[in-house]
Coordinates of C-alpha atoms in Angstrom, one line a residue:
M19 CA 156.2 80.4 108.1
T20 CA 155.0 80.4 111.7
K21 CA 151.8 78.4 112.0
P22 CA 148.9 79.6 114.1
T23 CA 147.7 77.9 117.2
F24 CA 144.1 76.6 116.8
L25 CA 142.0 76.9 119.9
D26 CA 138.4 75.7 120.0
A27 CA 137.2 77.8 122.9
V28 CA 138.6 81.3 123.6
P29 CA 136.5 83.2 126.2
V30 CA 134.8 86.1 124.5
G31 CA 135.5 88.2 127.6
R32 CA 139.2 87.7 127.0
I33 CA 139.0 89.1 123.4
F34 CA 139.3 92.8 122.8
L35 CA 138.4 94.7 119.7
A36 CA 141.3 95.9 117.5
L37 CA 141.4 99.7 118.0
N38 CA 143.6 100.1 114.8
N39 CA 141.4 97.9 112.6
P40 CA 141.6 98.8 108.8
R41 CA 137.8 99.5 108.9
H42 CA 138.3 102.7 110.8
E43 CA 140.8 105.3 112.0
P44 CA 142.7 104.3 115.2
Y45 CA 140.7 104.7 118.4
E46 CA 141.7 105.1 122.0
T47 CA 138.9 103.0 123.6
E48 CA 136.8 100.0 122.8
A49 CA 133.6 102.1 123.3
Q50 CA 134.7 104.4 120.5
A51 CA 135.3 101.4 118.2
I52 CA 131.9 99.9 119.1
E53 CA 130.2 103.3 118.3
Y54 CA 131.9 103.4 114.9
L55 CA 131.1 99.7 114.0
C56 CA 127.5 100.1 115.0
E57 CA 127.1 103.3 113.0
H58 CA 129.0 102.5 109.9
E59 CA 129.6 98.7 109.6
N60 CA 126.1 97.2 110.0
V61 CA 126.9 95.5 113.3
H62 CA 123.2 95.5 114.4
A63 CA 122.2 93.6 111.2
L64 CA 125.0 91.2 111.8
A65 CA 123.9 90.7 115.5
R66 CA 120.4 90.0 114.3
D67 CA 121.7 87.3 111.9
I68 CA 123.9 85.8 114.6
A69 CA 121.0 85.7 117.1
K70 CA 118.9 83.8 114.5
H71 CA 121.5 81.5 113.0
G72 CA 124.4 81.4 115.3
I73 CA 128.1 82.0 114.6
N74 CA 129.3 81.1 111.1
P75 CA 130.8 77.6 111.5
L76 CA 132.9 78.2 108.3
E77 CA 135.0 81.0 109.8
R78 CA 137.3 81.0 112.8
F79 CA 138.3 84.2 114.4
A80 CA 142.0 85.3 114.0
L81 CA 143.5 86.6 117.2
L82 CA 146.8 88.2 118.3
P83 CA 147.9 87.5 121.9
I84 CA 148.6 90.4 124.2
D85 CA 151.2 88.3 126.0
K86 CA 152.7 85.6 123.6
K87 CA 153.8 83.5 126.6
K88 CA 150.2 83.0 127.7
V89 CA 148.6 81.6 124.5
G90 CA 146.1 78.9 125.4
R91 CA 146.1 79.7 129.1
P92 CA 142.8 80.6 130.9
D93 CA 144.2 84.0 131.8
A94 CA 145.4 84.9 128.3
S95 CA 144.0 88.0 126.5
Y96 CA 143.8 88.7 122.8
T97 CA 142.9 91.4 120.3
S98 CA 140.9 90.6 117.2
A99 CA 142.8 90.5 114.0
E100 CA 140.0 89.0 111.9
G101 CA 136.3 89.1 113.0
N102 CA 136.1 92.5 114.7
R103 CA 132.5 93.0 113.5
R104 CA 131.5 89.5 114.7
I105 CA 133.2 89.9 118.1
C106 CA 131.5 93.3 118.5
A107 CA 128.1 91.8 117.7
I108 CA 128.6 89.0 120.1
K109 CA 129.7 91.3 122.9
L110 CA 126.6 93.5 122.4
L111 CA 124.3 90.5 122.4
N112 CA 125.9 89.2 125.6
D113 CA 125.8 92.6 127.2
P114 CA 123.5 95.2 125.5
D115 CA 124.6 97.9 127.9
L116 CA 127.8 98.1 125.9
A117 CA 125.8 99.3 122.8
P118 CA 125.5 103.0 121.9
A119 CA 122.5 104.5 123.7
R120 CA 120.4 104.8 120.5
L121 CA 120.7 101.1 119.8
R122 CA 120.6 99.8 123.4
K123 CA 116.9 98.8 123.5
S124 CA 117.2 97.2 120.1
F125 CA 120.1 95.0 121.3
E126 CA 118.1 94.2 124.4
R127 CA 115.3 92.9 122.3
L128 CA 117.7 90.8 120.3
A129 CA 119.3 89.5 123.5
E130 CA 115.9 88.2 124.7
Q131 CA 116.1 85.4 122.1
W132 CA 119.9 84.9 122.6
T133 CA 121.8 82.3 124.6
P134 CA 125.0 84.1 125.4
V135 CA 128.1 82.8 123.7
K136 CA 130.9 82.3 126.2
S137 CA 133.7 81.3 123.9
V138 CA 134.6 81.1 120.2
P139 CA 137.0 79.1 118.0
A140 CA 140.1 80.9 116.9
A141 CA 143.4 80.8 115.2
V142 CA 146.0 82.6 117.3
F143 CA 148.9 84.2 115.5
T144 CA 152.0 85.4 117.4
D145 CA 153.4 87.1 114.3
A146 CA 151.3 90.1 113.0
D147 CA 153.0 90.0 109.6
I148 CA 151.8 86.4 109.1
V149 CA 148.2 87.2 109.9
R150 CA 148.4 90.1 107.4
I151 CA 149.0 87.6 104.6
W152 CA 145.7 85.9 105.3
L153 CA 143.8 89.1 105.9
Q154 CA 144.9 90.2 102.4
R155 CA 143.6 87.0 100.9
L156 CA 140.2 87.6 102.5
H157 CA 139.7 91.3 102.1
T158 CA 141.5 92.7 99.0
G159 CA 139.8 90.9 96.1
A160 CA 140.7 88.0 93.9
Q161 CA 144.4 88.9 93.5
G162 CA 144.7 86.9 90.3
G163 CA 143.2 83.8 92.0
A164 CA 145.1 83.9 95.3
G165 CA 142.4 85.7 97.1
R166 CA 138.7 85.0 97.7
K167 CA 136.8 85.4 94.4
E168 CA 133.2 86.7 94.6
W169 CA 130.5 84.9 92.7
N170 CA 129.2 86.7 89.6
A171 CA 125.5 87.3 89.0
D172 CA 125.0 84.0 87.2
Q173 CA 126.8 82.0 89.9
K174 CA 124.7 83.7 92.6
Q175 CA 121.5 82.8 90.6
R176 CA 122.6 79.2 90.4
F177 CA 123.1 79.2 94.2
D178 CA 119.8 80.9 95.0
G179 CA 117.8 79.3 92.2
G180 CA 116.2 76.7 94.3
S181 CA 114.3 79.3 96.4
K182 CA 113.3 81.5 93.4
N183 CA 109.7 80.4 93.4
K184 CA 109.4 79.5 97.1
L185 CA 106.8 82.1 97.9
A186 CA 104.5 81.1 95.0
L187 CA 105.0 77.4 95.9
E188 CA 103.8 78.0 99.4
I189 CA 100.8 80.1 98.4
L190 CA 99.8 77.6 95.8
D191 CA 100.2 74.7 98.3
Y192 CA 97.9 76.6 100.6
A193 CA 95.4 77.3 97.8
E194 CA 95.4 73.6 96.8
A195 CA 94.9 72.5 100.4
E196 CA 91.9 74.9 100.7
K197 CA 90.6 73.6 97.4
F198 CA 90.9 77.0 95.6
I199 CA 92.9 75.2 92.8
T200 CA 93.5 71.6 91.8
K201 CA 96.8 69.9 91.2
S202 CA 96.1 69.7 87.5
E203 CA 95.1 73.4 87.3
R204 CA 98.4 74.4 89.0
K205 CA 100.5 73.0 86.2
G206 CA 102.3 75.7 84.3
R207 CA 101.1 78.5 86.6
L208 CA 104.1 78.7 89.0
T209 CA 106.1 81.3 87.1
T210 CA 103.1 83.7 86.6
A211 CA 102.1 83.3 90.2
Q212 CA 105.6 84.2 91.4
R213 CA 105.7 87.2 89.0
F214 CA 102.7 88.6 90.7
L215 CA 103.2 87.4 94.3
G216 CA 106.8 88.7 94.3
N217 CA 105.4 92.3 94.0
S218 CA 105.5 94.0 97.4
I219 CA 102.3 96.0 96.7
L220 CA 100.3 92.8 96.0
Q221 CA 101.9 91.2 99.1
E222 CA 100.7 94.1 101.2
V223 CA 97.2 94.0 99.8
L224 CA 96.8 90.2 100.2
G225 CA 98.3 90.3 103.7
I226 CA 101.4 88.2 102.9
D227 CA 104.6 88.7 104.9
A228 CA 107.5 86.9 103.1
S229 CA 110.3 88.6 105.1
N230 CA 111.3 85.3 106.7
P231 CA 112.6 83.1 103.9
D232 CA 111.9 80.0 105.9
E233 CA 108.2 80.6 106.4
V234 CA 105.5 82.6 104.7
V235 CA 102.9 84.2 107.1
R236 CA 99.7 86.1 106.6
T237 CA 98.8 89.4 108.4
R238 CA 95.1 89.4 107.6
P239 CA 92.4 87.3 109.3
K240 CA 92.0 84.0 107.6
E241 CA 88.5 84.7 106.3
E242 CA 89.7 87.9 104.6
F243 CA 92.9 86.4 103.3
D244 CA 90.9 83.6 101.8
V245 CA 88.6 86.0 100.0
L246 CA 91.6 87.8 98.4
L247 CA 93.5 84.6 97.6
K248 CA 90.4 83.0 96.0
R249 CA 90.1 86.1 93.7
F250 CA 93.8 85.9 92.8
I251 CA 93.6 82.2 92.0
K252 CA 90.4 82.8 89.9
D253 CA 92.2 85.5 87.9
L254 CA 95.3 83.3 87.6
L255 CA 93.2 80.5 86.1
E256 CA 91.3 82.8 83.8
G257 CA 94.5 84.3 82.4
K258 CA 93.2 87.7 81.6
E259 CA 94.3 90.0 84.4
V260 CA 97.0 87.8 85.8
T261 CA 99.3 86.7 83.0
S262 CA 103.0 86.5 82.4
R263 CA 102.8 89.5 80.0
K264 CA 102.0 92.0 82.8
N265 CA 104.7 94.3 84.0
R266 CA 105.2 95.8 87.4
E267 CA 102.9 98.8 86.8
D268 CA 100.2 96.4 85.6
I269 CA 100.6 94.3 88.7
V270 CA 100.2 97.4 91.0
K271 CA 97.1 98.5 89.1
Y272 CA 95.7 95.0 89.5
A273 CA 96.5 94.9 93.2
R274 CA 95.0 98.2 94.4
P275 CA 91.3 97.5 93.7
L276 CA 91.4 94.1 95.6
N277 CA 91.2 96.1 98.9
G278 CA 87.6 96.9 97.9
L279 CA 86.3 93.3 97.6
A280 CA 83.3 92.5 99.7
G281 CA 84.3 91.1 103.1
V282 CA 87.7 92.7 103.1
T283 CA 88.5 95.3 105.8
T284 CA 91.6 97.1 107.0
K285 CA 92.1 94.8 109.9
R286 CA 95.5 93.3 110.4
I287 CA 96.7 90.6 112.9
E288 CA 99.9 89.3 114.3
P289 CA 101.5 87.1 111.6
E290 CA 100.2 83.6 111.4
S291 CA 101.8 80.7 109.5
L292 CA 100.2 79.6 106.3
A293 CA 101.5 76.1 106.8
G294 CA 99.9 75.8 110.3
N295 CA 96.3 76.5 109.3
A296 CA 95.7 75.1 105.8
S297 CA 93.8 71.8 105.4
D298 CA 95.4 68.8 103.9
G299 CA 93.1 68.6 100.9
T300 CA 90.8 66.0 102.4
G301 CA 88.8 68.5 104.5
K302 CA 90.9 67.8 107.6
R303 CA 93.0 70.4 109.2
K304 CA 96.7 69.9 109.3
A305 CA 98.2 69.8 112.8
P306 CA 99.4 73.3 113.4
R307 CA 103.2 73.7 113.5
R308 CA 104.6 75.2 116.6
K309 CA 104.4 78.9 116.1
P310 CA 107.8 80.5 115.9
Q311 CA 108.6 83.4 118.1
Q312 CA 107.9 86.4 116.0
P313 CA 110.7 89.1 115.5
Q314 CA 110.2 92.5 117.0
H315 CA 108.5 94.9 114.6
A316 CA 109.8 98.3 114.1
K317 CA 108.1 100.8 116.4
H318 CA 109.4 103.9 114.7
V319 CA 111.1 104.8 111.4
Q320 CA 114.7 104.6 112.5
Y321 CA 116.2 108.0 113.5
E322 CA 119.6 108.8 112.1
D323 CA 121.5 111.6 113.8
E324 CA 123.6 112.1 110.7
I325 CA 120.5 112.9 108.7
F326 CA 119.1 115.2 111.4
T327 CA 122.5 117.1 111.6
A328 CA 122.6 117.5 107.8
L329 CA 119.0 118.8 107.8
K330 CA 119.7 121.2 110.6
A331 CA 122.7 122.6 108.6
L332 CA 120.5 122.9 105.5
G333 CA 118.2 125.1 107.5
N334 CA 114.9 124.0 106.0
A335 CA 112.3 124.0 108.8
K336 CA 109.8 121.9 106.8
L337 CA 112.2 119.1 106.1
S338 CA 113.5 119.1 109.7
S339 CA 109.9 119.0 111.0
L340 CA 108.9 116.2 108.7
Y341 CA 111.9 114.1 109.6
H342 CA 111.2 114.6 113.3
S343 CA 107.6 113.5 112.8
I344 CA 108.2 110.4 110.7
T345 CA 110.9 109.2 113.1
S346 CA 108.9 110.0 116.3
V347 CA 105.3 109.0 115.6
D348 CA 104.5 105.3 116.4
L349 CA 104.4 103.1 113.3
D350 CA 101.6 101.1 114.9
P351 CA 98.8 102.2 114.4
H352 CA 99.9 105.3 112.3
T353 CA 101.7 103.6 109.4
P354 CA 99.3 105.0 106.7
L355 CA 99.8 108.5 108.1
L356 CA 103.6 108.0 108.1
A357 CA 103.6 106.7 104.6
V358 CA 102.1 110.0 103.4
G359 CA 104.5 112.0 105.6
T360 CA 107.5 110.1 104.3
W361 CA 106.4 110.6 100.7
S362 CA 106.1 114.3 101.4
F363 CA 109.5 114.3 102.9
F364 CA 111.1 112.8 99.8
E365 CA 109.1 115.0 97.5
T366 CA 110.3 118.1 99.2
L367 CA 113.9 117.0 99.6
T368 CA 114.3 115.9 96.0
A369 CA 112.6 119.1 94.7
L370 CA 115.2 121.1 96.6
A371 CA 117.9 118.9 95.1
G372 CA 116.8 119.7 91.6
R373 CA 113.9 117.4 90.7
N374 CA 111.6 119.1 88.3
E375 CA 107.9 119.3 88.9
G376 CA 106.1 116.4 87.1
V377 CA 109.1 114.1 87.5
S378 CA 108.4 111.2 89.8
L379 CA 110.7 110.3 92.6
D380 CA 111.9 107.0 91.0
A381 CA 112.4 108.7 87.6
W382 CA 114.5 111.3 89.3
L383 CA 116.5 108.6 91.1
S384 CA 117.9 107.2 87.9
K385 CA 121.1 105.2 87.4
A386 CA 122.7 108.4 86.2
K387 CA 121.7 110.3 89.3
L388 CA 123.0 107.6 91.5
A389 CA 126.2 107.5 89.6
S390 CA 126.6 111.3 90.2
Y391 CA 126.3 110.5 93.9
G392 CA 129.1 107.9 93.5
I393 CA 126.7 105.0 93.9
S394 CA 126.9 102.0 91.5
G395 CA 126.8 98.2 91.4
D396 CA 124.3 96.0 93.1
S397 CA 123.0 98.7 95.4
V398 CA 121.4 100.6 92.5
S399 CA 118.4 98.4 92.0
S400 CA 117.8 98.2 95.8
L401 CA 117.8 101.9 96.2
R402 CA 115.6 102.5 93.2
S403 CA 113.1 99.8 94.3
A404 CA 112.9 101.4 97.8
M405 CA 112.2 104.8 96.2
V406 CA 109.5 103.3 94.0
Q407 CA 107.8 101.9 97.1
I408 CA 108.0 105.2 98.9
R409 CA 106.2 106.9 96.0
E410 CA 103.6 104.1 95.4
F411 CA 102.8 103.6 99.1
G412 CA 102.5 107.3 99.8
N413 CA 100.5 108.0 96.7
T414 CA 98.2 105.0 97.1
T415 CA 97.6 105.8 100.8
K416 CA 96.8 109.4 100.1
H417 CA 94.6 109.0 97.0
H418 CA 93.0 105.6 97.0
P419 CA 89.6 105.3 98.8
V420 CA 90.6 101.9 100.4
A421 CA 94.2 100.9 99.7
A422 CA 96.9 102.0 102.2
L423 CA 100.3 100.9 103.5
F424 CA 100.0 99.0 106.8
S425 CA 103.5 97.5 107.0
G426 CA 105.5 99.6 109.3
D427 CA 108.5 97.3 108.9
Q428 CA 108.5 97.8 105.2
L429 CA 108.3 101.6 105.5
N430 CA 111.1 101.6 108.0
N431 CA 113.3 99.4 105.8
D432 CA 112.8 101.6 102.8
V433 CA 113.8 104.7 104.6
C434 CA 116.8 103.0 106.1
T435 CA 117.8 101.7 102.7
L436 CA 117.7 105.2 101.3
K437 CA 119.8 106.8 104.0
V438 CA 122.7 107.4 101.6
V439 CA 120.4 109.0 99.0
I440 CA 118.9 111.3 101.7
L441 CA 122.4 112.5 102.7
K442 CA 123.5 113.0 99.1
A443 CA 120.3 114.9 98.2
I444 CA 120.7 117.1 101.3
E445 CA 124.3 117.9 100.1
E446 CA 123.0 118.6 96.6
A447 CA 120.3 120.9 97.9
A448 CA 122.8 122.8 100.0
G449 CA 125.0 123.2 97.0
K450 CA 122.0 124.8 95.2
G451 CA 121.5 127.2 98.0
A452 CA 118.1 125.7 99.0

């Protein structure tokens, strides 16, 4: 078997995307391949991860030389046999002008925090049939043990288990430093605290942003955050309203009235680190950690041309108008308004798709419904969770005298997550002649 040539620094500018990659139909130009990969293969999310963490050091790129005689020479050019998405993401971070027009500004923002990568490590194959063997090992399943075997649910839990209670640990550390709770009082409370603090509605009410797994931040002024956290700690210690026996609905019912506590307003601030402004338990303030550069927040609910085209074909003016509005109006400062508008959009769409009056959005989006849409596996719980949040945030914002959704990023993420459901529901509505 012909062995590959291992190169530690192949210039990115000398690597071209494979136009006949298995991920898509053959294309004639690299621009067409970039368009497809951005629209259908999550290249933007990959670029965001690369911008934050760098290139995965566990994986080399597999390349095929355009001229076999030039392998390893400075003027050699290659096509990507393995790593097409990664090369695409790096190219767009290096030069955002290559991105599709709709995503160009977003890639420009990512590139602001990016030091361009000039070269990447690669294994260069001169025989395409040989590289196919290794691509098969990577991408076509376990193959009886010869291929890459995915972790099962238990194995994933063992791997992630160390971070399971990280949010509650950081909140309780802060509370102890502020003398809201003592070390002895904390014993045996971690699991219950995590059960509650892991709820997105309670996080929103308290003003906790846990989207960055490396650091928990607050989005309320410290005085208001402390008022809310003191109440939560008090209830945790009393063990009546905050107990391990409460389910998700109980936690939401507990969270909503907290917005009405004395001294709590609707004011939100740029995220600030909990670790950087808690005391050390002796009354002295800890030296603030250097504040990390905050990621860009979503300015609008992400517009999807595929959804707009499907809605236009459906011919429902209300849905088209709602979709236009929720993807056009600025999330800041109009998140509460958009939460209600998004809720209305999903209520209308699912009704046209056959949801009976009195059936909630998340009850309608059952496992059976998702299965009928051809959706199963790990994505089911994520889709249903996003729909629950759309309903709860919209309903709460519209009807509660104080509580409302203020996290535009969360709303945007939920709508993006539900894209496949939106398209399937439009298709079902069209089939019913809606």
